[in-house]
XYZ file of C-alpha atoms in Angstrom:
765
model
C -53.129 -121.382 26.170
C -52.069 -125.017 26.148
C -50.227 -126.164 29.269
C -46.889 -126.954 27.606
C -46.756 -123.598 25.822
C -47.933 -121.826 28.978
C -45.177 -123.398 31.071
C -42.424 -122.844 28.541
C -43.363 -119.189 28.172
C -42.891 -118.559 31.877
C -39.552 -120.303 32.375
C -36.356 -118.262 32.368
C -37.464 -114.827 31.204
C -34.814 -112.322 30.167
C -34.933 -109.088 32.158
C -32.972 -106.860 34.506
C -32.700 -107.974 38.116
C -30.044 -108.709 40.742
C -26.909 -110.124 39.111
C -25.353 -113.350 40.244
C -22.605 -112.572 42.742
C -19.951 -114.554 44.564
C -20.882 -113.018 47.897
C -22.014 -116.262 49.452
C -19.041 -118.214 48.144
C -16.587 -115.554 49.256
C -17.933 -115.439 52.790
C -17.928 -119.172 53.463
C -16.105 -120.495 56.533
C -12.672 -122.113 56.536
C -11.269 -120.462 53.430
C -7.515 -120.556 52.777
C -5.799 -118.441 55.406
C -8.610 -119.105 57.877
C -8.652 -122.899 57.695
C -6.124 -123.591 60.452
C -8.723 -123.763 63.203
C -9.753 -127.040 64.752
C -13.365 -126.449 63.696
C -12.181 -126.573 60.071
C -10.616 -130.024 60.450
C -12.982 -132.413 58.685
C -11.188 -135.461 60.121
C -12.682 -134.611 63.515
C -16.235 -135.305 64.557
C -18.887 -132.649 64.167
C -19.204 -132.436 67.962
C -15.469 -131.719 68.370
C -15.432 -129.134 65.622
C -18.570 -127.431 66.858
C -17.333 -127.236 70.437
C -14.050 -125.714 69.288
C -15.929 -122.986 67.433
C -18.227 -122.280 70.378
C -15.355 -121.994 72.823
C -13.405 -119.636 70.574
C -16.214 -117.089 70.374
C -15.907 -114.082 72.655
C -18.887 -113.048 74.748
C -19.172 -109.784 72.847
C -19.388 -111.602 69.510
C -22.265 -113.878 70.463
C -25.372 -111.619 70.704
C -25.140 -110.626 67.033
C -24.722 -114.271 66.016
C -27.942 -115.113 67.884
C -29.877 -112.251 66.296
C -31.959 -112.526 63.148
C -32.840 -109.665 60.859
C -33.303 -106.414 62.830
C -32.026 -104.267 59.971
C -28.986 -106.514 59.621
C -26.791 -103.958 61.353
C -27.154 -105.941 64.563
C -27.937 -109.474 63.545
C -26.011 -112.276 61.920
C -22.629 -110.533 61.872
C -19.511 -112.254 60.615
C -16.567 -113.116 62.886
C -13.645 -112.016 60.659
C -10.879 -113.111 63.032
C -12.172 -116.712 62.792
C -13.182 -116.543 59.148
C -16.782 -117.301 60.091
C -19.253 -115.736 57.646
C -22.372 -113.746 58.376
C -25.540 -115.767 58.172
C -29.066 -114.466 57.678
C -31.609 -116.219 59.880
C -35.098 -115.528 58.672
C -35.914 -116.391 55.066
C -39.503 -117.414 54.312
C -40.635 -120.188 52.014
C -44.369 -120.588 52.698
C -45.207 -121.527 49.088
C -41.984 -120.630 47.321
C -38.711 -118.961 48.272
C -39.409 -115.377 49.348
C -36.380 -114.127 47.470
C -35.379 -111.713 44.768
C -34.812 -112.982 41.267
C -31.229 -113.345 40.059
C -29.625 -113.003 36.648
C -26.630 -114.597 35.003
C -26.335 -111.681 32.591
C -28.432 -113.304 29.901
C -31.436 -114.763 31.657
C -33.416 -113.904 34.759
C -34.377 -116.648 37.179
C -37.229 -116.058 39.610
C -38.203 -118.468 42.399
C -41.063 -120.803 41.579
C -44.268 -119.747 43.323
C -46.817 -122.385 44.289
C -50.432 -121.860 45.345
C -50.990 -120.866 48.958
C -51.011 -123.595 51.630
C -54.807 -123.459 51.860
C -54.865 -124.601 48.218
C -52.336 -127.316 48.937
C -54.520 -128.481 51.805
C -57.492 -128.662 49.440
C -55.491 -130.919 47.130
C -55.018 -133.581 49.834
C -51.947 -134.643 47.864
C -48.999 -135.622 50.048
C -46.683 -136.273 47.106
C -47.274 -132.742 45.798
C -46.511 -131.303 49.230
C -43.201 -133.168 49.191
C -42.512 -131.992 45.630
C -43.049 -128.377 46.635
C -40.620 -128.814 49.524
C -38.004 -130.300 47.193
C -38.405 -127.498 44.653
C -38.103 -124.860 47.352
C -35.054 -126.537 48.879
C -33.152 -126.793 45.604
C -34.025 -123.276 44.465
C -33.162 -121.836 47.876
C -29.676 -123.346 47.678
C -29.053 -121.784 44.283
C -30.552 -118.418 45.224
C -28.455 -118.318 48.389
C -25.314 -119.320 46.525
C -25.804 -116.935 43.639
C -26.702 -113.729 45.458
C -30.443 -113.894 46.020
C -31.640 -111.631 48.829
C -34.697 -111.707 51.041
C -37.571 -110.020 49.243
C -39.117 -107.204 51.323
C -36.267 -107.305 53.873
C -32.915 -105.523 53.794
C -30.834 -108.672 54.119
C -27.478 -108.985 52.351
C -28.465 -112.404 51.071
C -31.056 -114.998 51.997
C -30.221 -117.752 54.474
C -30.828 -121.488 54.244
C -33.347 -121.737 57.068
C -36.928 -121.379 55.865
C -39.387 -119.916 58.341
C -42.044 -122.319 57.137
C -44.218 -124.334 56.872
C -46.990 -122.801 58.934
C -48.815 -125.713 60.590
C -51.151 -123.759 62.855
C -54.823 -124.726 62.801
C -57.661 -122.924 61.026
C -59.780 -122.978 64.179
C -61.872 -119.889 63.345
C -62.813 -118.325 59.988
C -61.980 -114.849 61.281
C -58.278 -115.547 61.680
C -56.342 -113.395 59.233
C -53.754 -116.028 58.338
C -55.947 -118.944 57.283
C -54.448 -118.746 53.802
C -51.053 -119.748 55.219
C -52.148 -123.090 56.685
C -53.450 -126.268 55.026
C -56.735 -126.291 56.927
C -58.584 -127.177 60.095
C -57.529 -130.789 60.617
C -54.443 -131.422 62.811
C -53.684 -134.734 61.117
C -53.660 -133.133 57.651
C -51.546 -130.235 58.868
C -49.061 -132.647 60.418
C -48.683 -134.673 57.239
C -48.352 -131.442 55.269
C -45.614 -130.270 57.623
C -43.790 -133.579 57.408
C -43.965 -133.812 53.618
C -42.804 -130.244 53.038
C -40.064 -130.623 55.655
C -38.747 -133.876 54.219
C -38.694 -132.398 50.720
C -37.032 -129.190 51.883
C -34.376 -130.627 54.186
C -33.374 -133.695 52.157
C -30.830 -132.969 49.449
C -31.339 -134.757 46.143
C -27.938 -133.427 45.056
C -25.670 -134.523 47.910
C -27.038 -136.869 50.574
C -24.093 -136.140 52.891
C -25.489 -132.759 53.764
C -28.668 -131.182 54.974
C -30.149 -129.197 52.114
C -31.894 -126.506 54.173
C -33.699 -126.154 57.493
C -37.447 -126.243 57.901
C -38.604 -123.868 60.649
C -42.142 -124.701 61.739
C -44.344 -121.865 62.871
C -45.916 -120.661 65.110
C -45.332 -122.660 68.325
C -48.080 -122.816 69.623
C -51.832 -122.101 69.889
C -51.301 -119.067 67.664
C -54.514 -118.218 65.800
C -55.446 -114.634 66.701
C -54.205 -111.366 65.237
C -56.390 -108.586 66.671
C -59.718 -109.714 68.088
C -61.762 -109.323 71.258
C -59.602 -106.450 72.446
C -56.356 -108.435 72.159
C -53.507 -108.409 69.696
C -51.207 -111.280 68.859
C -48.537 -109.539 70.912
C -50.419 -109.611 74.227
C -52.926 -112.450 73.878
C -52.783 -115.160 76.524
C -54.280 -118.338 75.045
C -55.936 -120.323 77.820
C -55.869 -123.901 76.544
C -56.790 -126.998 78.524
C -54.868 -130.263 78.217
C -57.613 -131.904 76.168
C -57.481 -129.183 73.527
C -53.688 -129.194 73.422
C -53.635 -132.976 72.942
C -56.524 -133.024 70.484
C -55.925 -129.922 68.377
C -52.738 -127.954 68.959
C -50.072 -130.613 69.560
C -50.669 -133.331 66.894
C -49.369 -131.471 63.831
C -46.236 -130.409 65.703
C -45.548 -133.855 67.072
C -45.966 -135.426 63.626
C -43.681 -132.950 61.876
C -40.985 -133.048 64.551
C -40.994 -136.746 65.417
C -41.685 -138.199 61.968
C -40.867 -135.305 59.626
C -37.617 -134.557 61.520
C -38.022 -130.785 61.301
C -34.939 -129.030 62.650
C -36.346 -125.569 63.266
C -39.209 -124.096 65.289
C -40.465 -120.540 65.638
C -42.059 -119.592 68.951
C -45.019 -117.269 68.619
C -46.073 -113.884 69.961
C -48.841 -115.110 72.235
C -48.647 -116.648 75.679
C -50.050 -120.080 76.518
C -51.608 -120.460 79.935
C -49.812 -117.457 81.319
C -46.305 -117.877 79.911
C -45.155 -116.325 76.598
C -44.332 -119.140 74.210
C -40.698 -118.066 73.753
C -40.176 -118.399 77.508
C -42.663 -121.167 78.270
C -41.117 -123.996 80.307
C -43.941 -126.426 79.560
C -43.682 -125.927 75.798
C -39.889 -126.138 75.956
C -39.939 -129.411 77.880
C -42.551 -130.874 75.538
C -40.529 -129.923 72.483
C -37.014 -130.703 73.662
C -37.575 -133.680 75.962
C -40.925 -135.356 75.260
C -40.447 -135.175 71.478
C -36.621 -135.047 71.523
C -36.394 -132.036 69.230
C -32.708 -131.368 68.544
C -32.813 -128.337 66.260
C -32.915 -124.592 66.782
C -35.701 -122.277 67.972
C -36.136 -118.724 66.759
C -38.527 -116.136 68.066
C -41.026 -114.538 65.755
C -39.942 -110.997 64.952
C -40.288 -108.969 68.125
C -41.636 -111.823 70.270
C -38.845 -111.601 72.869
C -39.618 -107.913 73.278
C -43.271 -108.847 73.829
C -42.251 -110.868 76.896
C -41.666 -107.749 78.967
C -43.381 -104.967 77.012
C -46.738 -106.588 76.244
C -47.163 -109.683 78.397
C -45.456 -108.059 81.404
C -44.128 -111.534 82.202
C -40.866 -110.010 83.453
C -39.957 -106.416 84.176
C -36.838 -105.738 82.142
C -35.312 -106.435 78.749
C -32.399 -108.176 80.476
C -34.780 -110.574 82.204
C -36.689 -111.129 78.970
C -33.513 -111.986 77.058
C -32.500 -114.514 79.697
C -35.887 -116.112 80.307
C -36.202 -116.640 76.528
C -32.689 -118.060 76.216
C -32.652 -120.170 79.381
C -36.250 -121.203 80.056
C -37.645 -121.031 76.535
C -34.415 -122.272 74.919
C -35.025 -119.694 72.210
C -31.718 -119.795 70.350
C -32.274 -116.881 67.986
C -33.961 -113.555 68.692
C -35.611 -111.981 65.684
C -35.357 -108.513 67.163
C -32.881 -106.440 69.139
C -33.289 -107.707 72.712
C -30.447 -110.233 72.605
C -28.168 -107.827 70.804
C -28.759 -104.975 73.218
C -29.500 -106.699 76.534
C -28.283 -110.318 76.644
C -24.817 -109.634 77.995
C -26.155 -107.300 80.655
C -28.700 -109.994 81.541
C -25.813 -112.388 82.089
C -23.981 -109.799 84.148
C -27.072 -109.472 86.340
C -27.144 -113.237 86.862
C -30.347 -114.041 84.969
C -28.594 -116.498 82.644
C -25.069 -117.651 81.814
C -22.448 -118.053 79.118
C -23.358 -121.747 79.012
C -26.923 -120.784 78.062
C -25.441 -118.901 75.119
C -23.241 -121.891 74.306
C -26.280 -124.152 74.097
C -27.854 -121.761 71.593
C -24.630 -121.604 69.591
C -24.481 -125.399 69.396
C -28.089 -125.557 68.204
C -27.581 -122.908 65.524
C -24.030 -123.388 64.273
C -24.579 -127.136 64.415
C -27.081 -126.823 61.582
C -24.636 -124.772 59.509
C -22.128 -127.613 59.893
C -24.834 -130.059 58.781
C -25.419 -127.969 55.660
C -21.739 -128.082 54.701
C -20.978 -124.442 55.399
C -17.776 -125.307 57.291
C -16.458 -127.965 54.903
C -14.356 -127.708 51.733
C -16.594 -126.883 48.796
C -14.738 -128.427 45.852
C -16.494 -131.787 46.163
C -19.835 -130.379 47.340
C -22.334 -130.246 44.446
C -24.544 -127.977 46.547
C -21.848 -125.286 46.285
C -21.895 -125.426 42.497
C -25.583 -125.102 41.653
C -26.264 -122.819 38.706
C -29.088 -120.271 38.529
C -30.655 -122.420 35.818
C -32.060 -124.805 38.465
C -34.443 -121.985 39.485
C -37.877 -121.707 37.884
C -37.337 -124.638 35.536
C -40.145 -125.894 33.287
C -40.524 -128.942 35.552
C -40.818 -126.746 38.636
C -43.408 -124.545 36.960
C -45.241 -127.648 35.752
C -45.516 -128.805 39.374
C -46.901 -125.430 40.418
C -49.438 -125.472 37.581
C -50.493 -128.997 38.527
C -50.857 -128.121 42.195
C -53.122 -125.198 41.275
C -55.294 -127.449 39.144
C -55.491 -130.063 41.874
C -56.625 -127.453 44.392
C -59.761 -126.335 42.572
C -62.873 -127.349 44.536
C -66.143 -127.663 42.633
C -68.853 -126.911 45.189
C -71.944 -126.782 42.989
C -72.817 -127.608 39.393
C -76.581 -127.575 39.000
C -77.843 -129.161 35.793
C -74.260 -129.555 34.581
C -73.858 -125.842 33.854
C -70.138 -126.511 33.631
C -68.133 -127.062 31.541
C -68.812 -123.881 29.586
C -68.786 -124.012 25.801
C -65.800 -122.425 24.066
C -67.883 -121.269 21.115
C -70.063 -118.992 23.222
C -69.508 -115.426 24.405
C -68.307 -115.216 28.001
C -68.653 -112.279 30.373
C -66.023 -112.120 33.113
C -67.317 -109.916 35.915
C -66.251 -109.023 39.424
C -63.411 -107.412 41.371
C -61.076 -110.335 40.640
C -61.700 -110.481 36.874
C -58.365 -108.806 36.178
C -56.628 -109.932 39.375
C -52.924 -110.669 39.280
C -51.247 -109.922 42.608
C -54.338 -110.956 44.558
C -54.071 -114.486 43.180
C -50.713 -115.171 44.802
C -51.700 -114.450 48.412
C -49.016 -113.465 50.896
C -45.389 -114.326 51.734
C -44.314 -114.111 48.130
C -40.940 -113.768 46.504
C -40.238 -111.688 43.433
C -42.798 -113.231 41.110
C -41.916 -111.063 38.137
C -38.467 -109.729 37.154
C -39.651 -106.105 37.195
C -41.120 -106.452 40.723
C -44.674 -105.930 39.447
C -47.297 -108.621 38.936
C -47.523 -107.980 35.209
C -46.100 -111.382 34.288
C -49.010 -113.105 36.060
C -51.962 -114.055 33.888
C -55.305 -112.731 35.121
C -58.531 -114.783 35.117
C -59.971 -112.721 32.270
C -56.840 -113.291 30.188
C -56.864 -117.020 30.890
C -60.562 -117.310 30.085
C -60.061 -115.439 26.813
C -57.702 -118.230 25.749
C -60.628 -120.663 25.928
C -63.690 -118.597 24.974
C -64.253 -117.437 21.383
C -65.397 -114.042 22.654
C -64.852 -112.420 26.043
C -66.056 -109.200 27.643
C -64.745 -107.956 30.993
C -66.355 -105.644 33.548
C -65.288 -105.217 37.169
C -68.705 -104.145 38.445
C -67.439 -103.194 41.900
C -64.314 -103.068 44.017
C -63.562 -105.681 46.679
C -64.820 -103.752 49.707
C -66.648 -100.783 48.227
C -70.151 -99.448 48.737
C -70.230 -97.959 45.236
C -72.593 -99.461 42.651
C -71.395 -97.188 39.854
C -70.067 -100.132 37.869
C -73.183 -102.272 38.168
C -74.903 -101.056 34.992
C -71.952 -101.861 32.742
C -71.501 -105.269 34.378
C -75.177 -106.154 34.033
C -75.192 -105.071 30.404
C -72.102 -107.151 29.652
C -73.715 -110.190 31.249
C -76.986 -109.580 29.404
C -75.218 -109.546 26.052
C -73.212 -112.701 26.782
C -74.105 -116.377 26.631
C -72.403 -117.369 29.875
C -70.999 -115.543 32.898
C -68.004 -115.981 35.184
C -68.331 -114.047 38.461
C -64.906 -113.542 40.046
C -65.626 -112.666 43.676
C -63.828 -112.867 47.006
C -61.395 -111.214 49.388
C -57.697 -110.384 49.499
C -55.002 -109.393 51.967
C -56.687 -106.065 52.650
C -59.532 -108.041 54.238
C -57.625 -110.937 55.816
C -53.950 -111.094 56.581
C -51.151 -111.041 59.082
C -51.896 -108.619 61.950
C -55.608 -108.271 61.088
C -58.472 -110.693 61.630
C -61.852 -110.364 59.974
C -64.833 -109.057 61.891
C -67.334 -110.482 59.396
C -66.860 -113.540 57.222
C -69.197 -113.025 54.267
C -68.410 -111.329 50.972
C -67.547 -107.700 51.736
C -68.954 -104.506 50.294
C -71.555 -104.684 47.543
C -70.252 -107.914 46.024
C -73.325 -109.897 47.194
C -75.626 -107.279 45.644
C -73.810 -107.411 42.310
C -73.879 -111.186 42.374
C -77.606 -111.228 43.074
C -78.369 -108.865 40.202
C -76.282 -110.851 37.732
C -77.875 -114.122 38.843
C -81.353 -112.666 38.220
C -80.524 -112.597 34.504
C -80.779 -116.383 34.442
C -77.614 -116.857 32.407
C -75.436 -119.952 32.812
C -73.165 -118.635 35.567
C -70.240 -119.850 37.591
C -69.098 -118.037 40.721
C -65.370 -118.367 41.430
C -64.222 -117.456 44.932
C -60.780 -116.041 45.736
C -60.105 -116.368 49.461
C -58.028 -117.835 52.274
C -60.498 -118.191 55.133
C -64.073 -119.374 54.815
C -66.516 -117.345 52.697
C -70.166 -118.214 53.440
C -72.667 -117.104 50.799
C -75.927 -117.674 52.667
C -79.115 -117.764 50.620
C -77.209 -116.837 47.465
C -76.043 -120.445 47.256
C -79.548 -121.516 46.174
C -79.425 -119.139 43.205
C -75.881 -119.920 42.064
C -75.827 -122.483 39.226
C -72.151 -123.392 39.634
C -69.577 -122.569 42.299
C -65.798 -123.047 42.472
C -63.556 -122.224 45.403
C -60.143 -121.318 43.989
C -58.701 -119.925 47.261
C -55.403 -118.115 46.456
C -54.319 -120.281 43.504
C -50.934 -118.694 42.935
C -48.952 -117.431 40.005
C -50.499 -119.916 37.595
C -53.916 -119.973 39.236
C -55.793 -118.176 36.476
C -54.978 -120.985 34.072
C -56.245 -123.513 36.621
C -59.490 -121.573 37.008
C -60.060 -121.256 33.265
C -59.222 -124.878 32.489
C -61.683 -125.990 35.165
C -64.490 -123.783 33.860
C -64.053 -125.082 30.327
C -63.644 -128.737 31.276
C -59.949 -129.130 30.500
C -58.712 -129.608 34.042
C -58.106 -133.344 34.141
C -56.926 -133.027 37.747
C -60.097 -131.518 39.171
C -60.775 -133.234 42.488
C -60.022 -130.837 45.339
C -61.907 -131.086 48.623
C -62.729 -128.428 51.190
C -59.868 -128.171 53.722
C -62.205 -126.670 56.301
C -65.827 -126.301 57.339
C -67.676 -123.373 55.776
C -69.891 -122.059 58.561
C -72.866 -119.736 58.057
C -72.128 -116.024 58.388
C -73.659 -115.776 61.872
C -71.250 -118.401 63.230
C -69.093 -115.591 64.573
C -71.924 -114.635 66.934
C -71.942 -118.070 68.563
C -68.354 -118.236 69.826
C -65.731 -115.618 70.597
C -62.465 -115.501 68.704
C -60.465 -115.662 71.942
C -62.213 -118.827 73.164
C -59.604 -121.523 72.569
C -61.750 -124.566 73.315
C -62.975 -126.523 70.327
C -65.742 -128.375 72.153
C -67.001 -126.156 74.964
C -70.611 -126.659 76.009
C -73.040 -123.857 75.113
C -71.001 -122.934 72.036
C -71.442 -124.101 68.458
C -68.089 -125.931 68.544
C -65.219 -125.649 66.098
C -64.177 -127.579 62.979
C -65.869 -130.620 61.518
C -65.021 -132.600 64.641
C -67.212 -130.585 66.999
C -69.366 -128.122 65.045
C -73.016 -128.637 65.983
C -74.701 -126.449 63.360
C -75.475 -126.826 59.664
C -72.453 -126.075 57.522
C -72.751 -124.463 54.124
C -70.047 -126.890 52.978
C -68.505 -129.712 54.995
C -64.822 -130.444 55.451
C -63.818 -132.870 52.688
C -66.662 -131.929 50.327
C -65.974 -131.535 46.611
C -67.750 -132.453 43.383
C -66.516 -133.713 40.027
C -67.448 -133.669 36.355
C -67.424 -137.457 36.415
C -68.767 -140.155 38.720
C -66.951 -142.587 40.978
C -67.964 -145.938 42.394
C -66.666 -147.658 45.515
C -66.567 -151.438 45.830
C -64.855 -154.404 47.495
C -64.862 -152.877 50.971
C -64.984 -155.032 54.074
C -67.966 -154.653 56.422
C -66.016 -155.024 59.622
C -62.482 -155.085 60.932
C -60.803 -155.720 64.249
C -57.748 -153.923 65.584
C -56.008 -154.378 68.904
C -54.876 -151.718 71.333
C -51.430 -153.183 70.719
C -51.624 -152.669 66.949
C -50.532 -149.415 65.342
C -52.246 -149.809 61.986
C -54.246 -152.126 59.743
C -54.917 -151.847 56.043
C -58.395 -151.353 54.527
C -58.481 -152.448 50.895
C -61.059 -151.204 48.406
C -61.633 -150.527 44.715
C -62.437 -147.155 43.149
C -63.794 -146.853 39.611
C -64.298 -143.842 37.371
C -67.705 -144.706 35.963
C -68.092 -141.480 33.980
C -66.677 -140.127 30.725
C -64.191 -137.575 32.074
C -60.622 -137.997 33.333
C -60.358 -136.625 36.835
C -58.854 -136.923 40.311
C -60.655 -137.906 43.469
C -59.775 -137.975 47.155
C -60.930 -140.781 49.424
C -60.985 -140.256 53.160
C -61.439 -142.616 56.088
C -63.072 -141.195 59.220
C -63.407 -142.674 62.714
C -66.787 -142.274 64.412
C -68.867 -143.387 67.429
C -66.832 -142.011 70.334
C -69.754 -141.663 72.715
C -71.176 -138.575 74.430
C -69.079 -136.844 77.137
C -70.686 -135.183 80.137
C -68.928 -131.830 80.183
C -68.184 -131.007 76.559
C -69.505 -131.303 73.026
C -69.114 -134.800 71.566
C -66.410 -135.696 69.077
C -68.379 -136.356 65.887
C -65.598 -137.893 63.820
C -61.859 -137.792 63.245
C -59.888 -138.208 60.005
C -58.014 -141.516 59.933
C -56.246 -141.365 56.550
C -56.723 -140.190 52.955
C -55.389 -140.710 49.433
C -55.722 -138.930 46.082
C -56.258 -140.840 42.824
C -56.102 -139.971 39.120
C -58.441 -142.068 36.978
C -59.309 -142.066 33.294
C -62.862 -142.971 32.182
C -63.824 -146.547 33.106
C -60.515 -147.049 34.893
C -60.507 -148.863 38.230
C -57.827 -149.110 40.878
C -57.494 -151.412 43.856
C -55.821 -149.662 46.716
C -55.849 -149.301 50.495
C -55.932 -146.819 53.316
C -54.409 -147.185 56.749
C -56.784 -147.776 59.627
C -54.754 -146.107 62.380
C -55.422 -147.159 65.937
C -54.418 -143.684 67.059
C -57.423 -142.150 65.303
C -59.714 -144.115 67.628
C -57.988 -143.147 70.865
C -59.987 -141.290 73.479
C -58.455 -138.162 74.962
C -58.873 -137.834 78.699
C -59.431 -134.449 80.338
C -55.806 -134.529 81.513
C -54.609 -134.938 77.908
C -53.675 -138.623 78.015
C -54.577 -140.540 74.836
C -56.263 -143.773 75.851
C -57.165 -146.911 73.939
C -60.670 -147.947 75.007
C -61.801 -151.365 73.708
C -65.256 -151.415 72.159
C -67.221 -151.079 68.939
C -66.709 -148.062 66.712
C -67.438 -147.068 63.137
C -65.251 -146.005 60.254
C -66.638 -144.274 57.173
C -64.858 -144.440 53.826
C -66.004 -141.565 51.598
C -65.028 -139.186 48.831
C -67.053 -136.412 50.442
C -69.573 -136.564 47.632
C -72.429 -138.873 48.634
C -70.424 -142.046 48.050
C -69.513 -143.760 51.280
C -69.233 -147.062 53.082
C -69.549 -147.620 56.827
C -67.267 -150.186 58.424
C -67.697 -151.639 61.898
C -64.447 -151.406 63.829
C -63.863 -153.505 66.923
C -61.057 -152.408 69.222
C -59.799 -155.342 71.294
C -57.388 -155.705 74.182
C -57.161 -153.936 77.515
C -57.784 -150.266 78.169
C -54.455 -148.478 78.392
C -52.828 -145.081 78.120
C -51.011 -145.105 74.782
C -49.600 -141.562 74.940
C -49.214 -139.833 78.251
C -49.629 -136.060 78.222
C -46.333 -134.267 78.882
C -45.757 -134.005 82.618
C -43.534 -131.000 83.281
């Protein structure tokens, strides 16, 4: 199906769903009859209005205001005597608004769903990340205004704070939530967080107001669900200062300081003995070192974990107060604040002023979003449902899926397949629909099924003159009953697509993987199909890494599609048949061999500990199946006009490296160019830092087209990190490598001049 027709067919379908209501409008603050309060007076400053509201609240009214979700009977209650509406803290927008569809009586409007963040990381496209944030922000406003409710939660209507993006690090392939994050590089994750946040929070409709609130998660060092005898609810992450400064802090600092994120979610785990929602060190770093001025919510049930699982304090009253006072956790997603906060105050563990601080942090954002101002001249209060799921929004989602495809192998130019030949589509994901969209999804289809989502076999049939489909085996089954039919279908076809991988039953929130290869009998089926010698492409559906071992040698062509989203099947098919003019994705993480999990424990938080294999491209000492940043193309690129050496001072923040990229082949395509810093020396007590990403940029080039461009050479990428966490500029000679991850590269000598100095001091709390 051609892209324009495909997009138009999916925009604004007519079906039954939740009708547009005036619930949000009717429950706004400062309506006639309740507009006499000082906090409704728009001639006063925000600070004056906010303080008036805070002081008027009774103690007994506050715990519900500071409670998110929890069946909605306890949390987010309205204050009728003040005309203050209920507000639902806790919507999710990981790759689209996790909301119900709405209807205006004639048409149904469902939130636009993008590929999962792991796909977006593979695209290395900052402008697309920002676009997704903008789409989510606009659609969220309309869904909230017109009666959209949280999908999968019993909320009366969705709120305007998105519990996303997730900027945790893919530090281990076993982690169940690798699909939710862009990848393993802190710099990439930070830029992703900033771009999504800026797009989400910045209103393109009315610049006077904050559009929505980005709530970064999960703060911090959260990358374990249920491994090594721990769960995420009781795990104490022991993290040294070096690892915090090198791996776990950078993405947060970037998104808060530069991206201006106004929300943070503290995580279930503890860090160095203190649960994150009550961790003084993390609080001081966030609020004082980085000057974060927004609100903090707990993850759902995390305050309860403080006393029940971590045993950090003995009682619920103490837990409520240590979270509120020490952790400055403004909102409890749970029932501890609602049931125990006032008694905690009565016992002297915290005070009314601690509650006031939380009220200022939370209600202050509602003022910033215009929820306490007159609505007549606010365009954001008059958005129609028609801004949801528009053709342009869907076009962006389709494009992002295409950009995320990573071509890992293409021996003898097996791809593109020929449309005139018979194609067999085989494997447990041949007819996949729901499995393509990953997790944290809204109502993708008006009837709450996944029937409106095109499957890979359906998409491929739009390109191939003849298609036959056989599943062959289930995702994690030991049964080979379907092998014979699959082998016969492949034997009678000219070319074969093997749709293999994993889904949320294998990896997901609350469950890590214990093995990282293809599960069940999928490898056996693949091996038997490959023995036929047919032109074959293997397409992987996955979030975390999927090593293939010796099978890689036998696979003619390989594509990693990750969880490509609602329009992912079309991206897969267009890539296979050579019509994806945006092919150019790169691996967002290192694909380790399957036995990697035997070389380092999941609960070991160090990235560079001696006598381990190390973690991520920066420290891994073994042979990767595929390197971070690797990705092939159907065309060829040439690099030219690059300087051989450059000098940068410890006093400089950045210098520009100019170069020219040319598409020397016959196919229109994208490519990503990355600049890495190298030559950091060999430490005595840890694995050496091999390289660190400096900057990157994505290009779209037609055949024979050239572009002169530049990348930033950031001084910060060359800083040494001391054992105490300080980031130090050390003058000397280093190397930078400019590469597209595909055997085209240029090494540049970098001289750092000036005097050795601490550029960023580790937080001293």
